Short mmCIF file of C-alpha atoms in Angstrom, two decimals:
data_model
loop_
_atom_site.label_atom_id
_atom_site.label_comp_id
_atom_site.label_asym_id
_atom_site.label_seq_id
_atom_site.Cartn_x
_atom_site.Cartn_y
_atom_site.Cartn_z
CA UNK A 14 -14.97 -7.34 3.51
CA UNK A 15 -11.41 -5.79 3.86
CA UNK A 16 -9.89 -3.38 1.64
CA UNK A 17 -6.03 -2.45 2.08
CA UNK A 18 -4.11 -0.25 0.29
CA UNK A 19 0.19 0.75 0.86
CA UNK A 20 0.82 -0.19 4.54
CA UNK A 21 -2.66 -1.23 5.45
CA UNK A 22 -1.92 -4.29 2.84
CA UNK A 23 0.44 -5.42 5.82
CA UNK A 24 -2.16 -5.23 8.15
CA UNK A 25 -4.36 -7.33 5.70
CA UNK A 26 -1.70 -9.60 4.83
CA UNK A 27 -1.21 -10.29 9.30
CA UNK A 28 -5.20 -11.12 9.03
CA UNK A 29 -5.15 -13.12 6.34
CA UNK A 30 -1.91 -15.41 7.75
CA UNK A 31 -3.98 -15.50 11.29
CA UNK A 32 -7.32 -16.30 9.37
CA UNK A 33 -5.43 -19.17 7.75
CA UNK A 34 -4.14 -20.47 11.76
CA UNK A 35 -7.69 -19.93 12.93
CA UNK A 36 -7.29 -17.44 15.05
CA UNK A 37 -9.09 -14.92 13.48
CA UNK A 38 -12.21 -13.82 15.75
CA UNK A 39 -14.12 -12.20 12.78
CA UNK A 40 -15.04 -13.83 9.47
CA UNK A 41 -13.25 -12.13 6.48
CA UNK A 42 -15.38 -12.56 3.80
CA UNK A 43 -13.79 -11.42 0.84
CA UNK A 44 -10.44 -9.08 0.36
CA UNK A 45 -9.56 -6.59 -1.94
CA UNK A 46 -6.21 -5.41 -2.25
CA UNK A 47 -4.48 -1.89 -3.67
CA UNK A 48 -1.18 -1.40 -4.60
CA UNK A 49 1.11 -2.26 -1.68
CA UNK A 50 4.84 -3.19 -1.76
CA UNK A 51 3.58 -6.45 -0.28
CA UNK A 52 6.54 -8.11 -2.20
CA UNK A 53 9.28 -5.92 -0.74
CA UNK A 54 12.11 -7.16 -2.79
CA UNK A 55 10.44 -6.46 -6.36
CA UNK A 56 9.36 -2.86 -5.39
CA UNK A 57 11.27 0.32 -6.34
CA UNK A 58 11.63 2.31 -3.19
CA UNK A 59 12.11 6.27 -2.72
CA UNK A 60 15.19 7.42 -2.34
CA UNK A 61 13.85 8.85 0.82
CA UNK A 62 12.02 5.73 1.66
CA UNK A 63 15.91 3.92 1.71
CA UNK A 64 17.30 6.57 3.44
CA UNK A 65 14.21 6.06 6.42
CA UNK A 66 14.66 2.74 6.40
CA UNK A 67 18.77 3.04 7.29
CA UNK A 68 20.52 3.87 10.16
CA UNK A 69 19.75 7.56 8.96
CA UNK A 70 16.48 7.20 9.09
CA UNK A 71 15.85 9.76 12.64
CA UNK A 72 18.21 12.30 10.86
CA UNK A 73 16.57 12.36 7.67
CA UNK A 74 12.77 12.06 10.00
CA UNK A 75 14.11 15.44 11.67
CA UNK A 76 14.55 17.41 9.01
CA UNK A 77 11.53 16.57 6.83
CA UNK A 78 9.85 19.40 6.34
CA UNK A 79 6.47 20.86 4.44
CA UNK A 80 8.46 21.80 1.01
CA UNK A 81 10.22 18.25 0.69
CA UNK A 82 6.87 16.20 1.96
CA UNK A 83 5.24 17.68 -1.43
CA UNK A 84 7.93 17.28 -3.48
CA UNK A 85 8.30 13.77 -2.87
CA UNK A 86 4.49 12.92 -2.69
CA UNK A 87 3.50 14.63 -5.73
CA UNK A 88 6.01 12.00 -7.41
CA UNK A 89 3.46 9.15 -6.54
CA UNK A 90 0.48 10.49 -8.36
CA UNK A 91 0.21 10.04 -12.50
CA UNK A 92 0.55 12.84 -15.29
CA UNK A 93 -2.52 12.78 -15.86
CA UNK A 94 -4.17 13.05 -12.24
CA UNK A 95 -1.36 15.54 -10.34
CA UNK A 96 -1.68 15.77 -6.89
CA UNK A 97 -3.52 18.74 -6.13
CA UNK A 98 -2.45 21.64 -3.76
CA UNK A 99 -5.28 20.66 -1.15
CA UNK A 100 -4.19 17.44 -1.13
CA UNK A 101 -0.91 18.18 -0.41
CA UNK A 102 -1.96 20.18 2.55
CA UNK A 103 -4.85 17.48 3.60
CA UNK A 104 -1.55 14.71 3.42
CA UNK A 105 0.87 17.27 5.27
CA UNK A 106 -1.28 18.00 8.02
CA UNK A 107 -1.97 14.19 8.86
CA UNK A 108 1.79 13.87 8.29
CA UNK A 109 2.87 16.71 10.56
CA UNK A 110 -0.01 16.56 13.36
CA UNK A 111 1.44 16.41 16.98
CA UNK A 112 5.05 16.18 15.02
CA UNK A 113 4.46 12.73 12.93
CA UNK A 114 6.64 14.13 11.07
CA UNK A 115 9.55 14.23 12.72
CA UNK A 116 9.43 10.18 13.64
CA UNK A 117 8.50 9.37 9.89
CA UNK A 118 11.26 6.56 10.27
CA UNK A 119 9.08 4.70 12.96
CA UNK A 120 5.95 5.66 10.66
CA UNK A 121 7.89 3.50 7.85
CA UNK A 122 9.15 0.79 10.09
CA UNK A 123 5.94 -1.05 7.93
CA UNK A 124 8.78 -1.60 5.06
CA UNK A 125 11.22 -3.83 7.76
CA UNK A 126 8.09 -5.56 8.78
CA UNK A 127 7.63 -6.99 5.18
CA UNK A 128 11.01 -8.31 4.98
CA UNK A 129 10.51 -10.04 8.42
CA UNK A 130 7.62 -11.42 7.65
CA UNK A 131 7.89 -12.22 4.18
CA UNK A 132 7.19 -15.93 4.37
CA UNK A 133 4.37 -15.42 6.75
CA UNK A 134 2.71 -13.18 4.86
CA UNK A 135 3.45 -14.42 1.42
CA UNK A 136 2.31 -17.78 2.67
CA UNK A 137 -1.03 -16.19 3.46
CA UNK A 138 -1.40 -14.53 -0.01
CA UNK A 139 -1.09 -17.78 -1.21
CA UNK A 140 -2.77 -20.08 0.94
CA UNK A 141 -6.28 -18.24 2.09
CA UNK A 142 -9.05 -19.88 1.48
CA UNK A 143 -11.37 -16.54 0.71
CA UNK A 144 -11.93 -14.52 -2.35
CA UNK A 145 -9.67 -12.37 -2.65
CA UNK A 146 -8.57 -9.51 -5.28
CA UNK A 147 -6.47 -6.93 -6.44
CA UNK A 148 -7.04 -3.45 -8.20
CA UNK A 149 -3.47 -2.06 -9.27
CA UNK A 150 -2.66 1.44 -10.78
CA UNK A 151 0.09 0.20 -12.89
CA UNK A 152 1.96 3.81 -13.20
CA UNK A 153 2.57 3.31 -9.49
CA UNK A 154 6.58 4.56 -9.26
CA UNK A 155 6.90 2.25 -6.05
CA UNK A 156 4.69 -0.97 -5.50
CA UNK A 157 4.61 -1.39 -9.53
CA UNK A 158 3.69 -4.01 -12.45
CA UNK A 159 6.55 -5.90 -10.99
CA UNK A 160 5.24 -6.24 -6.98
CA UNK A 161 1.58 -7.00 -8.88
CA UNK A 162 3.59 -9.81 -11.01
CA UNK A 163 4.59 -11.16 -7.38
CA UNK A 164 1.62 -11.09 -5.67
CA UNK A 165 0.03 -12.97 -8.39
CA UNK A 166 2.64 -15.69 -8.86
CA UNK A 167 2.02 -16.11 -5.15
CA UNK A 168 -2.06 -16.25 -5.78
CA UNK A 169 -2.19 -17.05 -9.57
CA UNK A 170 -6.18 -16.99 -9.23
CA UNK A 171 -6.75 -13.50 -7.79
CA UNK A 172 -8.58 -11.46 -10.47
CA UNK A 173 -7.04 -8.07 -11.41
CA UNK A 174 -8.33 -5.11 -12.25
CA UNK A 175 -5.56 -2.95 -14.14
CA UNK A 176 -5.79 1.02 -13.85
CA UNK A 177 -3.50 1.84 -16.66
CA UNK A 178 -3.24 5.72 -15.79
CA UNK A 179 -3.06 6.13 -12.61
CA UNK A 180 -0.85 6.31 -9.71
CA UNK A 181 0.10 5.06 -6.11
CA UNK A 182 -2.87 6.66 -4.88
CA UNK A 183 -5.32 5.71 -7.33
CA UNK A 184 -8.32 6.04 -4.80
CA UNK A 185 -7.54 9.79 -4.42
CA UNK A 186 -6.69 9.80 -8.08
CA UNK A 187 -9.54 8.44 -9.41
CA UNK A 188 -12.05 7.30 -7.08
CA UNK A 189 -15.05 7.03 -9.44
CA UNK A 190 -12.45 4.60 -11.26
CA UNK A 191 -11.93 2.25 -7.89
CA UNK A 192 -15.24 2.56 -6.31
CA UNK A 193 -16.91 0.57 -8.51
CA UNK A 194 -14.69 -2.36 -8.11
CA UNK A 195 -15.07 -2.23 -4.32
CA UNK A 196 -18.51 -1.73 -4.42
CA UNK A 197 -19.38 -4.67 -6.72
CA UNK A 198 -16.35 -6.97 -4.47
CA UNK A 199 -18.62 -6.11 -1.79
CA UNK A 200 -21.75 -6.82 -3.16
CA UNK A 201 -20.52 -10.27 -4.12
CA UNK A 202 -19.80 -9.97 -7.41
CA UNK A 203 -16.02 -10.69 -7.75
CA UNK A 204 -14.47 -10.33 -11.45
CA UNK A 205 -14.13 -12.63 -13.36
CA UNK A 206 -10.76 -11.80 -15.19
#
């Protein structure tokens, strides 16, 4: 079983378009996906995620610092489930470790991917063969109702489970919320909405 979330639903996406040529050497067995801008065009993007992704990407990467990282992070989380200070230090510290930081334009590159690839990976939301689906948090400022909307005209099928309340992260937001939708994915028990 494969569960994706944000960039990692690119990475899923690239497995389920090779699973779908046969040249997958594992079995996927069933696939559940978190809110992801796997839809590119329908997401709302930062304003700092634009400015990575154009040709001042390396200038804006170089002066990211500590103080803006929160700001900007603590916009993805809901009202009602803030980020918290430690997890603003736990997320800057992976950020900044041996200066990540400072090449957060190559860290996004993820976003230019999906445009390139958009009809090889849409093709594989659409055409694999496996169970496969999606738990949203539907106050998500980026990858939101609209990107879900997407993804499910592309795989009308995939059962959704809606978090009303929560935000981009809802696995850090609420993981007694999201477990039990993995858990009971993984157990073989897919919903049936």
């Amino acid at each position: 079983m494969l569960v994706a979330h944000d960039m990692g639903t690119s990475v899923a996406t690239e497995l389920l378009a090779r699973d779908v040529e046969g040249r997958l050497p594992f079995r996927l067995r069933a696939v559940v996906l978190l809110n992801g801008s796997m839809v590119i065009e329908r997401a709302s993007l930062t304003p700092a995620q634009k400015v990575l992704r154009s040709r001042l990407g390396p200038v804006a990467a170089r002066l990211s610092n500590e103080r803006s990282f929160r700001a900007q992070f603590a916009r993805l989380f809901s009202p009602d489930h803030p980020l918290t200070p430690e997890e603003a230090a736990d997320q800057w510290a992976l950020l900044a470790h041996a200066r990540g930081h400072r090449i957060i334009d190559k860290l996004t590159y993820y976003l230019h991917e999906r445009v390139t690839y958009a009809a090889r990976w849409h093709g594989a939301l659409r055409d694999w063969q496996g169970p496969l689906e999606l738990a949203w948090a539907m106050l998500d400022p980026v990858a939101t109702g609209a990107v879900l909307d997407a993804v499910c005209e592309l795989r009308p099928s995939a059962p959704v489970t809606r978090f009303e309340e929560l935000g981009h992260y809802l696995q850090i937001e609420a993981p007694e919320q999201v477990a039990p939708v993995v858990t009971r994915y993984a157990a073989g028990q897919p919903s049936s909405a």
